[in-house]
XYZ file of C-alpha atoms in Angstrom:
276
model
C 110.106 126.067 128.447
C 113.247 125.249 127.031
C 115.596 127.752 125.284
C 115.357 125.729 121.935
C 111.648 125.197 122.138
C 111.033 128.644 122.683
C 113.268 129.807 120.010
C 111.823 127.508 117.404
C 108.355 128.424 118.092
C 109.268 132.157 117.807
C 111.071 131.783 114.533
C 107.974 129.922 113.316
C 105.506 132.589 114.159
C 108.070 135.291 112.567
C 107.586 133.176 109.420
C 103.607 132.604 109.905
C 103.828 128.802 109.791
C 103.301 126.195 111.807
C 105.529 123.279 112.994
C 105.939 120.261 111.756
C 106.535 117.387 114.340
C 106.985 113.823 113.101
C 107.109 110.826 115.419
C 109.445 108.134 115.411
C 110.381 105.630 117.968
C 113.633 105.343 119.374
C 115.400 102.057 118.352
C 112.815 101.215 115.596
C 113.548 99.043 113.710
C 117.099 98.667 114.994
C 119.576 101.449 116.196
C 121.547 102.286 113.514
C 118.805 102.738 111.089
C 116.701 104.811 113.795
C 120.008 107.016 114.297
C 120.292 107.688 110.405
C 116.407 108.632 110.253
C 116.966 110.980 113.341
C 119.861 112.618 111.644
C 117.819 113.285 108.212
C 114.738 114.635 109.792
C 115.436 118.047 110.067
C 116.752 118.496 106.395
C 113.700 116.751 105.401
C 111.387 119.185 107.042
C 110.996 118.548 110.728
C 110.722 121.354 112.886
C 110.670 119.461 116.223
C 111.036 116.166 116.636
C 109.259 113.641 118.900
C 111.058 110.423 119.868
C 109.142 107.850 121.442
C 110.432 105.908 124.418
C 109.996 102.398 123.667
C 107.362 100.724 126.174
C 105.738 97.195 126.430
C 102.296 98.327 127.774
C 101.885 101.589 125.206
C 98.189 102.365 126.252
C 97.449 105.574 124.072
C 99.087 104.065 121.103
C 97.139 101.933 118.292
C 98.697 98.970 116.483
C 101.397 100.673 114.389
C 103.007 102.805 117.221
C 102.779 99.509 119.394
C 104.536 97.408 116.625
C 107.357 100.250 116.438
C 107.834 99.878 120.232
C 108.001 96.183 120.154
C 110.644 96.376 117.282
C 112.603 98.503 119.372
C 112.588 96.504 122.347
C 113.409 93.663 120.535
C 116.281 95.096 119.414
C 117.335 95.766 122.729
C 116.637 99.625 123.181
C 116.590 100.740 126.773
C 115.634 104.133 128.151
C 119.687 104.555 128.399
C 119.860 103.881 124.791
C 116.990 106.643 123.993
C 118.892 109.341 125.827
C 122.287 108.157 124.038
C 120.683 108.383 120.809
C 119.685 112.115 121.480
C 123.319 112.944 122.888
C 124.855 111.417 119.963
C 122.099 113.670 117.521
C 123.070 116.786 119.428
C 126.781 116.292 118.529
C 125.379 117.276 114.821
C 122.114 119.095 115.475
C 122.282 121.915 118.324
C 118.949 123.631 117.073
C 115.991 121.030 116.417
C 114.249 120.568 119.643
C 113.327 117.100 120.769
C 110.589 115.673 122.467
C 110.542 112.397 124.318
C 107.101 110.833 124.274
C 106.084 107.580 126.489
C 104.955 106.540 129.947
C 106.192 106.823 133.205
C 107.034 103.211 134.231
C 110.493 103.437 132.580
C 111.328 106.628 133.998
C 110.285 105.683 137.422
C 112.439 102.670 137.127
C 115.581 104.626 135.849
C 115.237 107.184 138.603
C 113.487 110.278 138.098
C 116.319 112.469 139.395
C 119.059 110.438 137.364
C 116.286 110.690 134.267
C 116.314 114.202 134.351
C 119.854 114.877 135.053
C 120.848 112.422 132.043
C 118.091 113.891 129.825
C 119.457 117.311 130.379
C 122.664 116.594 129.577
C 121.674 114.565 126.387
C 119.910 117.986 124.856
C 116.503 116.656 125.632
C 113.822 119.530 125.264
C 110.446 118.378 126.580
C 108.525 115.486 128.048
C 105.190 114.034 127.176
C 104.313 111.620 129.768
C 100.874 109.942 128.740
C 99.888 108.385 132.105
C 100.768 111.069 134.697
C 98.148 112.968 135.488
C 98.589 116.565 136.815
C 97.364 115.572 140.335
C 100.836 113.806 140.297
C 103.293 116.811 139.028
C 105.218 116.440 142.192
C 106.445 113.157 140.742
C 107.860 114.586 137.314
C 106.284 117.698 135.929
C 107.809 119.926 138.412
C 111.048 118.777 138.679
C 111.540 118.549 134.958
C 110.613 121.823 134.539
C 113.183 123.153 137.413
C 115.487 121.202 135.299
C 114.798 123.264 132.088
C 112.670 120.517 130.252
C 109.450 121.609 129.247
C 106.357 119.185 130.439
C 104.076 119.084 127.501
C 100.452 118.145 128.513
C 97.863 116.255 126.868
C 94.424 117.357 126.355
C 91.584 115.907 124.260
C 87.857 116.341 122.999
C 86.797 115.098 126.385
C 88.718 117.719 128.597
C 85.885 120.194 129.562
C 86.219 123.588 130.760
C 86.132 122.526 134.411
C 89.149 120.070 133.977
C 91.129 122.155 131.505
C 92.587 124.654 133.880
C 93.984 121.889 136.201
C 95.483 120.164 133.175
C 97.198 123.321 131.837
C 98.333 124.653 135.482
C 101.942 123.285 135.105
C 102.105 122.733 131.415
C 104.898 124.277 129.527
C 106.679 124.232 125.946
C 103.159 123.576 124.247
C 99.916 121.762 124.503
C 99.223 118.874 122.811
C 95.717 118.417 121.516
C 94.545 115.084 121.022
C 92.386 115.408 118.050
C 90.298 112.190 118.464
C 88.775 110.280 121.004
C 90.787 106.928 121.251
C 94.315 105.609 120.537
C 96.774 106.704 117.912
C 96.139 106.026 114.125
C 92.692 104.613 114.487
C 90.564 107.580 113.085
C 90.956 110.700 110.995
C 91.101 114.098 112.765
C 88.019 116.312 111.753
C 89.503 119.720 110.835
C 86.760 121.766 111.692
C 86.163 120.300 115.005
C 89.965 120.582 115.546
C 89.686 124.472 114.569
C 87.016 124.777 117.181
C 88.920 123.146 119.879
C 92.384 125.006 119.290
C 90.334 128.308 119.410
C 89.031 126.931 122.904
C 92.390 126.069 124.205
C 93.705 129.716 123.244
C 91.031 131.289 125.371
C 92.682 129.180 128.105
C 96.393 129.247 127.338
C 99.225 131.340 125.590
C 101.273 128.217 125.020
C 101.787 127.025 121.402
C 99.174 124.505 120.484
C 100.264 121.154 118.768
C 97.685 118.615 117.223
C 98.097 114.817 117.052
C 96.319 111.605 116.582
C 94.502 111.197 113.410
C 96.955 113.227 110.935
C 98.246 110.801 108.289
C 98.505 112.843 105.083
C 99.858 115.809 103.803
C 96.459 117.240 103.072
C 95.259 116.300 106.705
C 98.524 117.989 108.182
C 97.833 121.354 106.142
C 94.422 121.587 107.461
C 95.689 121.361 110.840
C 98.384 123.676 110.437
C 96.152 126.688 109.047
C 94.793 126.749 112.728
C 97.230 125.182 115.193
C 100.623 125.905 116.037
C 102.057 122.439 114.901
C 100.860 119.149 113.293
C 102.326 115.796 114.714
C 102.102 112.734 112.603
C 103.325 109.401 113.948
C 101.442 106.094 113.166
C 101.804 106.906 109.235
C 105.597 107.321 109.462
C 106.065 104.116 111.558
C 103.712 102.278 109.242
C 106.050 103.371 106.174
C 109.114 102.212 108.169
C 106.933 98.714 108.968
C 106.335 98.374 105.576
C 109.797 98.905 104.270
C 111.507 95.964 106.372
C 112.064 92.345 105.089
C 110.205 89.285 105.973
C 112.412 89.161 109.056
C 111.509 92.422 110.582
C 114.904 93.734 109.547
C 115.358 97.282 107.700
C 116.181 97.283 104.055
C 117.907 99.633 101.696
C 114.442 101.258 101.260
C 113.698 101.990 104.811
C 115.316 105.366 105.552
C 114.482 106.834 101.817
C 110.839 105.906 101.995
C 110.426 107.169 105.369
C 112.259 110.362 104.625
C 110.153 110.915 101.299
C 107.047 110.745 103.344
C 108.231 113.209 105.822
C 109.141 115.597 103.054
C 105.726 115.193 101.527
C 103.834 116.046 104.739
C 106.353 118.661 105.782
C 105.681 120.629 102.556
C 101.845 120.350 103.274
C 102.500 121.827 106.743
C 104.772 124.467 105.760
C 102.951 125.734 102.605
C 99.542 125.425 104.372
C 98.865 129.341 105.254
C 100.207 130.233 101.748
C 97.802 128.219 100.045
């Protein structure tokens, strides 16, 4: 596990609260607006930041995150730009862990060794690579862990007790539980079912457990935060970004403010969950 991620979860355990993990896509809707959002997320309540690496075929993502990826790609965002964004953020924020989420094709094209070297230098703490199963851990997972970058593994309601040990074998940082069967932002998570799933995962791993997909409101996030170690919210945030744009798809003066207002609202739900 990265030292920064390890330290953050230890701080949260000591405070008896879960982490709030907002997701935004790097370069959405444009580089400057994204950088402004990223810079202000920690003050708005983000404990860990999940930053999407825009990709043209995001198979695990629903319409909202797909649209965010397309906006970022149209703005010219490359994987090199994603890493530069993290490096720039690190000059002002040395503490908030940043997890990159995306797909293997851009990393493979960039070159795995160069990507890991540049990601380490930029201050990346972890990777979520949706389309790289544990059977291919030699490709990226193991080199990432050797570089000090956590490799966060996804599990889902369909990951049974036979498959789970293989999925968790080289996982590090935390385990990401996908709370619905399907793509991001299309259903709501059932908090009772999530609690059962989190309890089952805890019997298999000592890693923190984050829950995402299907969490859109402060109330839903609070319900998840009572049992999981982190609640991840993505589609609701990128939808707010989209709804703030002008008719030409450009950021407006409201884009950052509206998005941060939602982040603060959901963060308050997560941070107050165990005291309510």
